């Protein structure tokens, strides 16, 4: 970027120099012509001298024209680069009035046309304004990274003193996405360690209890071994789900799409979960119109989404409740729904349940790994569909997802 701006400045100076040379030559020639016109008696200059002069002028003009078109091409190339880059570029004069702003600068500062406005007005953040002031005072490059909570942004600003004027050049980078990814990664590692610590601690406690004498008490020993098995199963499920999630997120996952009948998908998932629902004292039924259009789906993976949703409905619905699987047409897609009459999800948490490891109440009986819904979300989105939930605490939940035809 600095190189491009330096190049533009050098080319502008060159053009100015040629323009000045052209102008002085034209002026000298005009003076010369005027002298000849005013003193007609005077002897005419040597014709060869005039010829030489004329060819020099012609050469200069053509060189100037060539330089001018090179400059024009460079300038339009630079303008395109400045228009297209995602980093913001602002040039301010010594008083901090913006003289130049590329479109990205306007977008990043959410300011329609920054030119002729002050840096304070455009930037609207005192740390960034301070960085610009420091650069103006010290004539040294300054950089500053700030979070702008009102605009949900994380920006990095570099202020460079302009060597050819007393103003400065401001380069702005939007690090919001990068920062968000970093936070997600950090949260993921800390969540994962936390999730692993709980079953590991209880496995250790169970093993110690067995060592400390429970082994000699066969009924108690059996209970502890059963408990160990439950903990190991939970750990295995978590590891399997993590592997699946990592496979999906790293792109090592492809869908085997083919036309599928929505009702068949619901029927097959319902068959798989029927026994589990009955055992929990729940009724499970399918509502599906026979003339539904087919969807483009990886049937096995969509069935996995439905099974995950039904499994949750079974876990979070008290005996006597009902689970209904529904499919209906909406524009260009089929909308699937899994509705239950269970404990529901508090309104302010509905938007978070698709996050990895998110569980409404970790102490709720039946709470699992918190990974099932994020896997379901990935699978639905890979089908170019959308998944969401509607619920109120205590009044059941409905999970919807759409799959294009
Ligand atoms: P888990 O393995 O904990 O079920 P999920 O990602 O499938 O993980 O679900 C995340 C959380 O969303 C659950 O722990 C639960 O708090 C909430 N949840 C999901 N489905 C339902 C439902 N049908 N009713 C009530 N809460 C639900």
CSV table of C-alpha atoms in Angstrom, one decimal, residues 20-378:
chain,number,residue,atom,x,y,z
A,20,UNK,CA,6.6,22.9,-16.3
A,21,UNK,CA,9.3,22.2,-19.0
A,22,UNK,CA,6.6,22.3,-21.7
A,23,UNK,CA,5.2,25.5,-20.3
A,24,UNK,CA,8.6,27.3,-20.1
A,25,UNK,CA,9.6,26.2,-23.6
A,26,UNK,CA,6.2,27.4,-25.0
A,27,UNK,CA,6.7,30.7,-23.2
A,28,UNK,CA,10.3,31.1,-24.6
A,29,UNK,CA,9.1,30.4,-28.1
A,30,UNK,CA,6.2,32.9,-27.8
A,31,UNK,CA,8.7,35.5,-26.6
A,32,UNK,CA,10.9,34.8,-29.5
A,33,UNK,CA,8.0,35.0,-32.0
A,34,UNK,CA,6.9,38.3,-30.4
A,35,UNK,CA,10.4,39.8,-30.7
A,36,UNK,CA,10.5,38.9,-34.3
A,37,UNK,CA,7.1,40.4,-35.0
A,38,UNK,CA,7.9,43.7,-33.1
A,39,UNK,CA,11.3,44.2,-34.8
A,40,UNK,CA,10.7,43.1,-38.4
A,41,UNK,CA,13.9,44.9,-39.5
A,42,UNK,CA,16.1,42.7,-37.4
A,43,UNK,CA,17.9,39.9,-39.1
A,44,UNK,CA,16.0,36.6,-38.9
A,45,UNK,CA,17.7,33.9,-36.9
A,46,UNK,CA,19.5,31.1,-38.5
A,47,UNK,CA,16.9,28.8,-40.1
A,48,UNK,CA,18.8,25.7,-39.0
A,49,UNK,CA,18.7,26.9,-35.4
A,50,UNK,CA,14.9,27.3,-35.6
A,51,UNK,CA,14.6,23.9,-37.2
A,52,UNK,CA,16.6,22.3,-34.3
A,53,UNK,CA,14.5,24.1,-31.8
A,54,UNK,CA,11.3,23.0,-33.5
A,55,UNK,CA,12.3,19.3,-33.5
A,56,UNK,CA,13.3,19.5,-29.9
A,57,UNK,CA,9.9,20.9,-29.0
A,58,UNK,CA,8.2,18.2,-31.0
A,59,UNK,CA,10.2,15.6,-29.2
A,60,UNK,CA,9.5,17.1,-25.9
A,61,UNK,CA,5.8,17.2,-26.6
A,62,UNK,CA,5.6,13.6,-27.7
A,63,UNK,CA,7.7,12.5,-24.6
A,64,UNK,CA,5.3,14.5,-22.5
A,65,UNK,CA,2.3,12.9,-24.1
A,66,UNK,CA,3.7,9.4,-23.6
A,67,UNK,CA,4.5,10.1,-20.0
A,68,UNK,CA,1.0,11.6,-19.5
A,69,UNK,CA,-0.7,8.4,-20.8
A,70,UNK,CA,1.6,6.2,-18.6
A,71,UNK,CA,0.6,8.4,-15.7
A,72,UNK,CA,-3.1,8.2,-16.6
A,73,UNK,CA,-2.9,4.4,-16.8
A,74,UNK,CA,-1.1,4.2,-13.4
A,75,UNK,CA,-3.5,6.5,-11.8
A,76,UNK,CA,-6.6,4.6,-13.0
A,77,UNK,CA,-4.9,1.3,-11.8
A,78,UNK,CA,-4.3,2.8,-8.4
A,79,UNK,CA,-7.8,4.1,-8.2
A,80,UNK,CA,-9.1,0.6,-9.0
A,81,UNK,CA,-6.9,-0.9,-6.3
A,82,UNK,CA,-8.0,1.7,-3.7
A,83,UNK,CA,-11.7,1.2,-4.7
A,84,UNK,CA,-11.5,-2.6,-4.4
A,85,UNK,CA,-9.4,-3.2,-1.3
A,86,UNK,CA,-11.1,-4.1,1.9
A,87,UNK,CA,-8.8,-2.0,4.0
A,88,UNK,CA,-9.8,1.6,4.6
A,89,UNK,CA,-7.5,4.4,3.4
A,90,UNK,CA,-7.9,8.0,4.5
A,91,UNK,CA,-5.6,11.0,3.8
A,92,UNK,CA,-6.0,14.0,6.1
A,93,UNK,CA,-4.4,17.4,6.0
A,94,UNK,CA,-2.6,19.0,8.9
A,95,UNK,CA,-5.9,20.2,10.4
A,96,UNK,CA,-7.3,16.7,10.3
A,97,UNK,CA,-9.7,17.4,7.4
A,98,UNK,CA,-10.1,14.3,5.2
A,99,UNK,CA,-8.9,15.0,1.7
A,100,UNK,CA,-9.2,11.4,0.3
A,101,UNK,CA,-11.2,8.3,1.4
A,102,UNK,CA,-11.6,5.1,-0.4
A,103,UNK,CA,-15.0,3.3,-0.3
A,104,UNK,CA,-13.8,0.8,2.3
A,105,UNK,CA,-13.0,3.6,4.7
A,106,UNK,CA,-16.6,4.9,4.4
A,107,UNK,CA,-17.9,1.4,5.0
A,108,UNK,CA,-15.7,0.6,8.0
A,109,UNK,CA,-16.5,3.9,9.8
A,110,UNK,CA,-20.1,3.8,8.6
A,111,UNK,CA,-19.7,7.3,7.3
A,112,UNK,CA,-21.3,8.0,3.9
A,113,UNK,CA,-18.8,10.6,2.4
A,114,UNK,CA,-15.9,11.4,4.7
A,115,UNK,CA,-14.2,13.9,2.4
A,116,UNK,CA,-14.2,17.5,3.9
A,117,UNK,CA,-15.2,16.1,7.3
A,118,UNK,CA,-12.8,16.1,10.3
A,119,UNK,CA,-11.0,12.9,11.4
A,120,UNK,CA,-12.9,13.2,14.8
A,121,UNK,CA,-16.3,13.2,13.0
A,122,UNK,CA,-15.4,10.3,10.8
A,123,UNK,CA,-13.6,8.0,13.2
A,124,UNK,CA,-15.8,8.7,16.3
A,125,UNK,CA,-13.4,6.8,18.6
A,126,UNK,CA,-11.1,8.7,21.0
A,127,UNK,CA,-8.3,6.1,21.0
A,128,UNK,CA,-8.1,6.2,17.2
A,129,UNK,CA,-8.3,10.0,17.2
A,130,UNK,CA,-5.5,10.0,19.8
A,131,UNK,CA,-3.3,7.8,17.6
A,132,UNK,CA,-3.8,10.3,14.7
A,133,UNK,CA,-2.9,13.2,17.1
A,134,UNK,CA,0.2,11.5,18.3
A,135,UNK,CA,1.3,11.0,14.7
A,136,UNK,CA,0.7,14.6,13.9
A,137,UNK,CA,2.8,15.7,17.0
A,138,UNK,CA,5.7,13.3,16.7
A,139,UNK,CA,5.7,12.7,12.9
A,140,UNK,CA,6.2,9.1,13.7
A,141,UNK,CA,4.1,6.1,12.6
A,142,UNK,CA,1.5,5.1,15.2
A,143,UNK,CA,-0.8,2.1,15.4
A,144,UNK,CA,-3.8,1.3,17.6
A,145,UNK,CA,-6.3,-1.6,17.9
A,146,UNK,CA,-9.6,-0.9,19.4
A,147,UNK,CA,-12.9,-2.6,19.9
A,148,UNK,CA,-15.9,-0.4,19.0
A,149,UNK,CA,-18.8,-2.0,20.9
A,150,UNK,CA,-21.5,0.3,19.5
A,151,UNK,CA,-20.6,-0.9,16.0
A,152,UNK,CA,-19.6,-4.4,17.0
A,153,UNK,CA,-16.2,-3.9,15.3
A,154,UNK,CA,-12.6,-4.6,16.1
A,155,UNK,CA,-10.4,-2.2,14.1
A,156,UNK,CA,-6.7,-1.7,13.7
A,157,UNK,CA,-5.5,1.7,12.6
A,158,UNK,CA,-2.0,2.6,11.3
A,159,UNK,CA,-1.3,6.3,11.0
A,160,UNK,CA,1.7,7.3,8.8
A,161,UNK,CA,3.0,10.9,8.5
A,162,UNK,CA,2.7,12.2,5.0
A,163,UNK,CA,6.3,13.1,3.9
A,164,UNK,CA,5.2,15.6,1.3
A,165,UNK,CA,2.7,17.5,3.4
A,166,UNK,CA,2.1,18.1,7.1
A,167,UNK,CA,-0.9,15.8,7.0
A,168,UNK,CA,-1.1,12.0,7.5
A,169,UNK,CA,-2.2,8.8,5.9
A,170,UNK,CA,-4.6,6.5,7.9
A,171,UNK,CA,-4.9,2.8,7.1
A,172,UNK,CA,-7.7,0.9,8.7
A,173,UNK,CA,-8.1,-2.9,8.9
A,174,UNK,CA,-11.2,-4.7,10.1
A,175,UNK,CA,-10.2,-7.5,12.4
A,176,UNK,CA,-13.7,-8.3,13.6
A,177,UNK,CA,-14.0,-11.7,11.9
A,178,UNK,CA,-10.5,-12.8,12.9
A,179,UNK,CA,-11.1,-11.8,16.5
A,180,UNK,CA,-14.5,-13.6,16.6
A,181,UNK,CA,-12.8,-16.8,15.3
A,182,UNK,CA,-10.1,-16.5,17.9
A,183,UNK,CA,-12.7,-16.1,20.6
A,184,UNK,CA,-14.6,-19.2,19.3
A,185,UNK,CA,-11.4,-21.2,19.3
A,186,UNK,CA,-10.5,-20.2,22.8
A,187,UNK,CA,-14.0,-20.9,24.1
A,188,UNK,CA,-14.0,-24.2,22.4
A,189,UNK,CA,-10.8,-25.3,24.0
A,190,UNK,CA,-11.9,-24.2,27.5
A,191,UNK,CA,-15.3,-25.8,27.0
A,192,UNK,CA,-13.8,-29.0,25.9
A,193,UNK,CA,-11.4,-29.2,28.8
A,194,UNK,CA,-14.2,-28.5,31.2
A,195,UNK,CA,-16.5,-31.1,29.6
A,196,UNK,CA,-13.7,-33.7,29.8
A,197,UNK,CA,-12.8,-32.9,33.3
A,198,UNK,CA,-16.2,-33.8,34.8
A,199,UNK,CA,-16.4,-37.5,33.6
A,200,UNK,CA,-12.7,-38.0,34.2
A,201,UNK,CA,-13.0,-36.8,37.7
A,202,UNK,CA,-16.0,-39.1,38.4
A,203,UNK,CA,-14.1,-42.1,36.8
A,204,UNK,CA,-11.2,-41.4,39.1
A,205,UNK,CA,-13.5,-41.2,42.1
A,206,UNK,CA,-15.2,-44.5,41.2
A,207,UNK,CA,-11.9,-46.3,40.7
A,208,UNK,CA,-10.6,-45.0,44.0
A,209,UNK,CA,-13.7,-46.1,45.8
A,210,UNK,CA,-13.3,-49.6,44.3
A,211,UNK,CA,-9.7,-49.7,45.4
A,212,UNK,CA,-10.5,-48.6,48.9
A,213,UNK,CA,-12.7,-51.5,49.6
A,214,UNK,CA,-15.8,-51.5,47.4
A,215,UNK,CA,-14.2,-54.4,45.5
A,216,UNK,CA,-14.8,-56.6,48.4
A,217,UNK,CA,-18.5,-55.7,48.4
A,218,UNK,CA,-19.8,-57.3,45.2
A,219,UNK,CA,-23.2,-55.5,44.9
A,220,UNK,CA,-21.6,-52.1,45.5
A,221,UNK,CA,-18.7,-53.0,43.1
A,222,UNK,CA,-21.3,-53.9,40.4
A,223,UNK,CA,-23.0,-50.5,40.9
A,224,UNK,CA,-19.7,-48.7,40.6
A,225,UNK,CA,-18.7,-50.7,37.5
A,226,UNK,CA,-22.1,-49.9,35.9
A,227,UNK,CA,-21.5,-46.2,36.7
A,228,UNK,CA,-18.0,-46.4,35.1
A,229,UNK,CA,-19.6,-47.9,32.0
A,230,UNK,CA,-22.1,-44.9,31.8
A,231,UNK,CA,-19.2,-42.4,32.2
A,232,UNK,CA,-17.1,-44.2,29.5
A,233,UNK,CA,-20.1,-44.3,27.2
A,234,UNK,CA,-20.7,-40.6,27.6
A,235,UNK,CA,-17.0,-39.9,26.9
A,236,UNK,CA,-17.1,-42.1,23.8
A,237,UNK,CA,-20.2,-40.3,22.5
A,238,UNK,CA,-18.5,-36.9,23.1
A,239,UNK,CA,-15.4,-38.0,21.3
A,240,UNK,CA,-17.4,-39.4,18.4
A,241,UNK,CA,-19.5,-36.2,18.1
A,242,UNK,CA,-16.3,-34.1,18.3
A,243,UNK,CA,-14.7,-36.1,15.5
A,244,UNK,CA,-17.9,-35.8,13.4
A,245,UNK,CA,-18.0,-32.0,14.0
A,246,UNK,CA,-14.3,-31.6,13.1
A,247,UNK,CA,-14.8,-33.6,9.9
A,248,UNK,CA,-17.8,-31.4,9.0
A,249,UNK,CA,-16.0,-28.1,9.9
A,250,UNK,CA,-12.8,-29.0,8.1
A,251,UNK,CA,-14.7,-29.6,4.9
A,252,UNK,CA,-13.8,-33.3,4.9
A,253,UNK,CA,-17.5,-34.0,4.5
A,254,UNK,CA,-19.6,-34.4,1.4
A,255,UNK,CA,-23.2,-35.0,0.8
A,256,UNK,CA,-24.6,-37.7,-1.3
A,257,UNK,CA,-27.6,-35.8,-2.7
A,258,UNK,CA,-30.5,-37.5,-4.5
A,259,UNK,CA,-34.3,-36.8,-4.6
A,260,UNK,CA,-35.9,-38.0,-1.4
A,261,UNK,CA,-39.6,-38.1,-0.3
A,262,UNK,CA,-40.0,-36.0,2.9
A,263,UNK,CA,-42.6,-38.5,4.3
A,264,UNK,CA,-40.2,-41.4,3.9
A,265,UNK,CA,-37.5,-39.5,5.9
A,266,UNK,CA,-40.0,-38.8,8.7
A,267,UNK,CA,-41.3,-42.4,8.8
A,268,UNK,CA,-37.9,-43.9,8.9
A,269,UNK,CA,-36.7,-41.6,11.7
A,270,UNK,CA,-39.9,-42.3,13.6
A,271,UNK,CA,-39.4,-46.0,13.3
A,272,UNK,CA,-35.9,-45.8,14.7
A,273,UNK,CA,-37.0,-43.7,17.7
A,274,UNK,CA,-40.4,-45.4,18.4
A,275,UNK,CA,-39.2,-47.8,21.1
A,276,UNK,CA,-37.2,-45.1,22.9
A,277,UNK,CA,-40.3,-42.8,22.9
A,278,UNK,CA,-42.5,-45.6,24.2
A,279,UNK,CA,-40.1,-46.5,26.9
A,280,UNK,CA,-40.2,-42.8,28.0
A,281,UNK,CA,-44.0,-42.9,28.1
A,282,UNK,CA,-44.4,-40.6,25.1
A,283,UNK,CA,-46.5,-40.8,21.9
A,284,UNK,CA,-44.7,-40.3,18.6
A,285,UNK,CA,-46.6,-39.6,15.4
A,286,UNK,CA,-46.0,-38.3,11.9
A,287,UNK,CA,-48.1,-35.6,10.1
A,288,UNK,CA,-47.2,-35.6,6.4
A,289,UNK,CA,-49.2,-34.7,3.3
A,290,UNK,CA,-48.9,-37.4,0.7
A,291,UNK,CA,-48.4,-35.0,-2.3
A,292,UNK,CA,-45.3,-33.3,-0.8
A,293,UNK,CA,-42.6,-32.4,-3.4
A,294,UNK,CA,-39.3,-34.4,-3.1
A,295,UNK,CA,-36.2,-32.7,-1.6
A,296,UNK,CA,-32.6,-32.9,-2.7
A,297,UNK,CA,-31.1,-34.7,0.3
A,298,UNK,CA,-28.5,-37.0,1.7
A,299,UNK,CA,-31.1,-39.2,3.2
A,300,UNK,CA,-28.8,-40.8,5.8
A,301,UNK,CA,-27.6,-37.5,7.2
A,302,UNK,CA,-31.0,-35.9,7.2
A,303,UNK,CA,-32.3,-38.9,9.1
A,304,UNK,CA,-29.5,-38.3,11.6
A,305,UNK,CA,-30.7,-34.7,12.0
A,306,UNK,CA,-34.3,-35.9,12.7
A,307,UNK,CA,-33.0,-38.6,15.1
A,308,UNK,CA,-31.0,-36.0,17.0
A,309,UNK,CA,-34.1,-33.7,17.3
A,310,UNK,CA,-36.4,-36.6,18.3
A,311,UNK,CA,-33.8,-37.8,20.8
A,312,UNK,CA,-33.7,-34.3,22.4
A,313,UNK,CA,-37.6,-34.2,22.4
A,314,UNK,CA,-37.6,-37.6,24.2
A,315,UNK,CA,-35.0,-36.4,26.8
A,316,UNK,CA,-36.8,-33.1,27.6
A,317,UNK,CA,-40.5,-34.3,27.6
A,318,UNK,CA,-42.1,-35.7,30.7
A,319,UNK,CA,-44.0,-39.1,30.5
A,320,UNK,CA,-47.5,-38.7,29.0
A,321,UNK,CA,-46.2,-36.0,26.5
A,322,UNK,CA,-46.3,-36.1,22.7
A,323,UNK,CA,-43.8,-35.7,19.9
A,324,UNK,CA,-45.1,-34.9,16.4
A,325,UNK,CA,-43.0,-35.0,13.2
A,326,UNK,CA,-44.3,-32.7,10.5
A,327,UNK,CA,-43.4,-31.9,6.9
A,328,UNK,CA,-45.0,-29.2,4.8
A,329,UNK,CA,-44.2,-27.3,1.6
A,330,UNK,CA,-42.9,-23.7,1.7
A,331,UNK,CA,-41.6,-21.7,-1.3
A,332,UNK,CA,-39.0,-23.8,-3.1
A,333,UNK,CA,-38.4,-26.0,0.0
A,334,UNK,CA,-40.0,-28.5,2.4
A,335,UNK,CA,-40.1,-27.4,6.0
A,336,UNK,CA,-39.6,-30.2,8.5
A,337,UNK,CA,-40.6,-29.8,12.2
A,338,UNK,CA,-40.2,-31.8,15.4
A,339,UNK,CA,-42.6,-30.6,18.0
A,340,UNK,CA,-42.8,-31.7,21.6
A,341,UNK,CA,-44.8,-30.9,24.7
A,342,UNK,CA,-41.7,-30.9,26.9
A,343,UNK,CA,-40.0,-28.5,29.3
A,344,UNK,CA,-39.3,-25.9,26.5
A,345,UNK,CA,-36.4,-23.5,26.2
A,346,UNK,CA,-36.2,-20.0,27.8
A,347,UNK,CA,-36.8,-17.4,25.1
A,348,UNK,CA,-33.4,-15.7,25.7
A,349,UNK,CA,-31.5,-18.9,25.2
A,350,UNK,CA,-33.3,-20.2,22.0
A,351,UNK,CA,-30.7,-18.5,19.7
A,352,UNK,CA,-27.7,-20.0,21.6
A,353,UNK,CA,-28.7,-23.7,21.7
A,354,UNK,CA,-27.0,-24.4,18.3
A,355,UNK,CA,-23.6,-23.4,19.7
A,356,UNK,CA,-21.1,-26.1,20.5
A,357,UNK,CA,-21.5,-27.4,24.1
A,358,UNK,CA,-24.4,-25.1,24.8
A,359,UNK,CA,-26.8,-26.6,27.3
A,360,UNK,CA,-29.7,-24.6,28.8
A,361,UNK,CA,-29.3,-26.2,32.2
A,362,UNK,CA,-26.3,-28.5,32.7
A,363,UNK,CA,-27.9,-30.0,35.8
A,364,UNK,CA,-31.1,-31.0,33.9
A,365,UNK,CA,-31.5,-34.7,33.8
A,366,UNK,CA,-30.7,-36.1,30.4
A,367,UNK,CA,-28.4,-33.3,29.4
A,368,UNK,CA,-25.9,-34.6,27.0
A,369,UNK,CA,-22.8,-33.2,25.3
A,370,UNK,CA,-24.3,-30.1,23.9
A,371,UNK,CA,-22.9,-31.0,20.4
A,372,UNK,CA,-26.0,-32.7,18.8
A,373,UNK,CA,-27.7,-29.5,17.6
A,374,UNK,CA,-24.5,-27.9,16.2
A,375,UNK,CA,-23.9,-31.1,14.2
A,376,UNK,CA,-27.6,-30.9,13.0
A,377,UNK,CA,-27.1,-27.2,12.0
A,378,UNK,CA,-24.0,-28.0,9.9
